[in-house]
Amino acid sequence: MGYDQESYWFSDGDLTFSTALSKTESAYYEKLAAVGASKAHLAYDHEWILKAACDRIKNKLDYQPNILLVLGPEFTLKDARLVYSPFLKTPVQGIDNSNFKKSHSKLFKDVGTSSAKRPGRPARLYRLADPLG
């Protein structure tokens, strides 16, 4: 997954899909009707669907970050920052680990340390906190 200031894109081998550049749904459909579809583009409104999905994920990052479920039941803060980064359109290095931990502490529950055999201190593992308390 990649991003720039206006869109996201997804690649799988030779295929690359990007989100719609239009700001509104009506503008997207007007442009689509005028231009028409081609084999180089996603079918009909799928670019808009990708845009809506990415925007929805971005908007929920601070209160219901279910996108982190792609990491499995437990994850490190670095893993979480790697997932957040493209949706925030910010390089991972631009997300400060301690500020990220502090601002998301209500969303994550500490479950211990990683058992990975790497040099240095083992990373703390977290899971998504129960939203009901």
Short mmCIF file of N, CA and C in Angstrom, two decimals, residues 31-115:
data_model
loop_
_atom_site.label_atom_id
_atom_site.label_comp_id
_atom_site.label_asym_id
_atom_site.label_seq_id
_atom_site.Cartn_x
_atom_site.Cartn_y
_atom_site.Cartn_z
N LYS A 31 -17.45 12.51 -13.42
CA LYS A 31 -16.22 12.29 -14.18
C LYS A 31 -16.24 10.90 -14.81
N LEU A 32 -16.70 9.91 -14.08
CA LEU A 32 -16.76 8.54 -14.60
C LEU A 32 -17.66 8.45 -15.82
N ALA A 33 -18.80 9.12 -15.77
CA ALA A 33 -19.73 9.10 -16.90
C ALA A 33 -19.12 9.79 -18.12
N ALA A 34 -18.37 10.85 -17.90
CA ALA A 34 -17.76 11.59 -19.01
C ALA A 34 -16.60 10.84 -19.64
N VAL A 35 -15.80 10.19 -18.82
CA VAL A 35 -14.59 9.52 -19.31
C VAL A 35 -14.88 8.10 -19.76
N GLY A 36 -15.72 7.40 -19.01
CA GLY A 36 -15.97 5.99 -19.30
C GLY A 36 -14.92 5.12 -18.65
N ALA A 37 -15.16 3.85 -18.67
CA ALA A 37 -14.24 2.90 -18.03
C ALA A 37 -13.27 2.34 -19.06
N SER A 38 -12.12 1.91 -18.61
CA SER A 38 -11.15 1.24 -19.48
C SER A 38 -10.58 0.06 -18.72
N LYS A 39 -9.87 -0.78 -19.43
CA LYS A 39 -9.29 -1.97 -18.79
C LYS A 39 -8.19 -1.60 -17.79
N ALA A 40 -7.68 -0.38 -17.89
CA ALA A 40 -6.61 0.06 -16.98
C ALA A 40 -7.16 0.51 -15.64
N HIS A 41 -8.47 0.60 -15.52
CA HIS A 41 -9.09 1.08 -14.28
C HIS A 41 -9.92 -0.02 -13.65
N LEU A 42 -10.21 0.16 -12.39
CA LEU A 42 -11.11 -0.76 -11.70
C LEU A 42 -12.51 -0.60 -12.27
N ALA A 43 -13.29 -1.65 -12.16
CA ALA A 43 -14.65 -1.64 -12.70
C ALA A 43 -15.51 -0.59 -12.03
N TYR A 44 -16.27 0.12 -12.82
CA TYR A 44 -17.27 1.10 -12.44
C TYR A 44 -16.88 1.95 -11.24
N ASP A 45 -17.44 1.67 -10.07
CA ASP A 45 -17.23 2.56 -8.91
C ASP A 45 -16.25 2.00 -7.88
N HIS A 46 -15.45 1.03 -8.25
CA HIS A 46 -14.56 0.40 -7.28
C HIS A 46 -13.47 1.34 -6.77
N GLU A 47 -13.04 2.30 -7.60
CA GLU A 47 -12.07 3.29 -7.10
C GLU A 47 -12.71 4.11 -5.98
N TRP A 48 -13.98 4.45 -6.15
CA TRP A 48 -14.68 5.21 -5.10
C TRP A 48 -14.86 4.36 -3.85
N ILE A 49 -15.16 3.08 -4.03
CA ILE A 49 -15.33 2.17 -2.88
C ILE A 49 -14.03 2.08 -2.10
N LEU A 50 -12.89 1.96 -2.79
CA LEU A 50 -11.58 1.94 -2.11
C LEU A 50 -11.34 3.23 -1.35
N LYS A 51 -11.67 4.37 -1.97
CA LYS A 51 -11.50 5.66 -1.30
C LYS A 51 -12.36 5.73 -0.04
N ALA A 52 -13.61 5.33 -0.16
CA ALA A 52 -14.52 5.38 1.00
C ALA A 52 -14.02 4.46 2.11
N ALA A 53 -13.52 3.27 1.75
CA ALA A 53 -13.00 2.33 2.75
C ALA A 53 -11.77 2.91 3.46
N CYS A 54 -10.84 3.46 2.70
CA CYS A 54 -9.63 4.04 3.30
C CYS A 54 -9.98 5.23 4.19
N ASP A 55 -10.90 6.07 3.73
CA ASP A 55 -11.31 7.21 4.56
C ASP A 55 -11.98 6.74 5.84
N ARG A 56 -12.80 5.71 5.75
CA ARG A 56 -13.49 5.18 6.94
C ARG A 56 -12.48 4.61 7.94
N ILE A 57 -11.52 3.85 7.44
CA ILE A 57 -10.48 3.29 8.32
C ILE A 57 -9.72 4.44 9.00
N LYS A 58 -9.32 5.45 8.22
CA LYS A 58 -8.57 6.59 8.78
C LYS A 58 -9.38 7.28 9.87
N ASN A 59 -10.66 7.48 9.62
CA ASN A 59 -11.50 8.19 10.57
C ASN A 59 -11.74 7.40 11.86
N LYS A 60 -11.57 6.09 11.82
CA LYS A 60 -11.82 5.27 13.00
C LYS A 60 -10.53 4.92 13.77
N LEU A 61 -9.38 5.34 13.28
CA LEU A 61 -8.11 4.96 13.91
C LEU A 61 -8.01 5.38 15.37
N ASP A 62 -8.61 6.50 15.73
CA ASP A 62 -8.45 7.02 17.09
C ASP A 62 -9.50 6.54 18.07
N TYR A 63 -10.49 5.78 17.60
CA TYR A 63 -11.48 5.28 18.57
C TYR A 63 -11.88 3.82 18.36
N GLN A 64 -11.68 3.28 17.17
CA GLN A 64 -12.00 1.87 16.93
C GLN A 64 -11.06 1.34 15.84
N PRO A 65 -9.80 1.09 16.19
CA PRO A 65 -8.80 0.71 15.19
C PRO A 65 -8.84 -0.77 14.81
N ASN A 66 -9.98 -1.23 14.32
CA ASN A 66 -10.11 -2.64 13.96
C ASN A 66 -9.17 -3.07 12.85
N ILE A 67 -8.60 -2.12 12.10
CA ILE A 67 -7.64 -2.46 11.06
C ILE A 67 -6.44 -3.19 11.66
N LEU A 68 -6.17 -2.98 12.96
CA LEU A 68 -5.04 -3.66 13.60
C LEU A 68 -5.27 -5.16 13.74
N LEU A 69 -6.48 -5.63 13.52
CA LEU A 69 -6.74 -7.06 13.57
C LEU A 69 -5.99 -7.81 12.47
N VAL A 70 -5.53 -7.10 11.44
CA VAL A 70 -4.72 -7.75 10.40
C VAL A 70 -3.39 -8.23 10.97
N LEU A 71 -2.99 -7.70 12.12
CA LEU A 71 -1.73 -8.08 12.76
C LEU A 71 -1.86 -9.33 13.62
N GLY A 72 -3.07 -9.80 13.81
CA GLY A 72 -3.29 -10.94 14.70
C GLY A 72 -3.74 -10.45 16.06
N PRO A 73 -3.87 -11.36 17.02
CA PRO A 73 -4.39 -10.98 18.33
C PRO A 73 -3.44 -10.11 19.14
N GLU A 74 -2.13 -10.21 18.90
CA GLU A 74 -1.14 -9.43 19.63
C GLU A 74 -0.21 -8.74 18.65
N PHE A 75 0.26 -7.56 19.02
CA PHE A 75 1.11 -6.77 18.13
C PHE A 75 1.99 -5.85 18.96
N THR A 76 3.06 -5.38 18.35
CA THR A 76 3.93 -4.39 18.99
C THR A 76 3.47 -3.00 18.56
N LEU A 77 3.93 -1.98 19.27
CA LEU A 77 3.60 -0.61 18.87
C LEU A 77 4.18 -0.28 17.50
N LYS A 78 5.35 -0.84 17.20
CA LYS A 78 5.94 -0.61 15.88
C LYS A 78 5.04 -1.18 14.79
N ASP A 79 4.52 -2.39 15.02
CA ASP A 79 3.59 -2.99 14.05
C ASP A 79 2.37 -2.10 13.86
N ALA A 80 1.83 -1.60 14.96
CA ALA A 80 0.64 -0.73 14.90
C ALA A 80 0.96 0.55 14.13
N ARG A 81 2.13 1.13 14.39
CA ARG A 81 2.52 2.35 13.67
C ARG A 81 2.69 2.08 12.19
N LEU A 82 3.18 0.89 11.83
CA LEU A 82 3.33 0.52 10.42
C LEU A 82 1.97 0.45 9.72
N VAL A 83 0.95 0.00 10.44
CA VAL A 83 -0.40 -0.06 9.88
C VAL A 83 -1.01 1.34 9.81
N TYR A 84 -0.84 2.14 10.84
CA TYR A 84 -1.40 3.49 10.89
C TYR A 84 -0.78 4.40 9.82
N SER A 85 0.50 4.26 9.59
CA SER A 85 1.27 5.18 8.76
C SER A 85 0.63 5.50 7.40
N PRO A 86 0.31 4.53 6.56
CA PRO A 86 -0.26 4.90 5.26
C PRO A 86 -1.62 5.58 5.37
N PHE A 87 -2.43 5.20 6.34
CA PHE A 87 -3.75 5.83 6.48
C PHE A 87 -3.64 7.27 6.96
N LEU A 88 -2.61 7.56 7.75
CA LEU A 88 -2.36 8.94 8.19
C LEU A 88 -1.54 9.73 7.17
N LYS A 89 -1.08 9.03 6.12
CA LYS A 89 -0.23 9.61 5.07
C LYS A 89 0.99 10.28 5.69
N THR A 90 1.63 9.53 6.59
CA THR A 90 2.80 9.98 7.33
C THR A 90 3.82 8.84 7.34
N PRO A 91 5.11 9.13 7.14
CA PRO A 91 6.10 8.07 7.27
C PRO A 91 6.10 7.51 8.70
N VAL A 92 6.43 6.25 8.86
CA VAL A 92 6.46 5.62 10.18
C VAL A 92 7.35 6.40 11.13
N GLN A 93 8.46 6.91 10.63
CA GLN A 93 9.39 7.68 11.47
C GLN A 93 8.74 8.97 11.98
N GLY A 94 7.69 9.43 11.32
CA GLY A 94 7.00 10.64 11.74
C GLY A 94 6.01 10.42 12.87
N ILE A 95 5.78 9.16 13.24
CA ILE A 95 4.87 8.83 14.34
C ILE A 95 5.73 8.48 15.55
N ASP A 96 5.82 9.38 16.50
CA ASP A 96 6.64 9.17 17.69
C ASP A 96 6.08 8.03 18.53
N ASN A 97 6.92 7.05 18.86
CA ASN A 97 6.47 5.87 19.59
C ASN A 97 5.86 6.20 20.94
N SER A 98 6.52 7.06 21.73
CA SER A 98 6.00 7.35 23.07
C SER A 98 4.70 8.15 23.01
N ASN A 99 4.60 9.11 22.09
CA ASN A 99 3.35 9.86 21.94
C ASN A 99 2.23 8.96 21.44
N PHE A 100 2.58 8.06 20.52
CA PHE A 100 1.59 7.12 19.99
C PHE A 100 1.05 6.24 21.11
N LYS A 101 1.97 5.73 21.95
CA LYS A 101 1.57 4.88 23.07
C LYS A 101 0.67 5.64 24.04
N LYS A 102 1.05 6.87 24.34
CA LYS A 102 0.28 7.68 25.29
C LYS A 102 -1.11 8.02 24.74
N SER A 103 -1.18 8.41 23.49
CA SER A 103 -2.46 8.84 22.92
C SER A 103 -3.40 7.67 22.61
N HIS A 104 -2.86 6.46 22.53
CA HIS A 104 -3.70 5.30 22.21
C HIS A 104 -3.80 4.31 23.37
N SER A 105 -3.38 4.72 24.56
CA SER A 105 -3.35 3.80 25.70
C SER A 105 -4.73 3.24 26.04
N LYS A 106 -5.78 3.99 25.79
CA LYS A 106 -7.14 3.50 26.09
C LYS A 106 -7.59 2.43 25.09
N LEU A 107 -6.91 2.35 23.94
CA LEU A 107 -7.30 1.40 22.90
C LEU A 107 -6.53 0.09 22.96
N PHE A 108 -5.35 0.12 23.60
CA PHE A 108 -4.47 -1.05 23.64
C PHE A 108 -4.33 -1.56 25.07
N LYS A 109 -4.23 -2.86 25.20
CA LYS A 109 -3.98 -3.47 26.50
C LYS A 109 -2.64 -4.19 26.44
N ASP A 110 -1.77 -3.89 27.39
CA ASP A 110 -0.45 -4.51 27.47
C ASP A 110 -0.62 -5.97 27.87
N VAL A 111 0.00 -6.89 27.10
CA VAL A 111 -0.13 -8.32 27.41
C VAL A 111 1.21 -8.99 27.67
N GLY A 112 2.30 -8.22 27.78
CA GLY A 112 3.59 -8.83 28.10
C GLY A 112 4.64 -8.46 27.08
N THR A 113 5.67 -9.31 26.98
CA THR A 113 6.77 -9.04 26.06
C THR A 113 6.85 -10.12 25.00
N SER A 114 7.46 -9.74 23.90
CA SER A 114 7.66 -10.64 22.77
C SER A 114 8.68 -11.71 23.12
N SER A 115 8.50 -12.89 22.58
CA SER A 115 9.47 -13.96 22.80
C SER A 115 10.44 -14.07 21.63
#
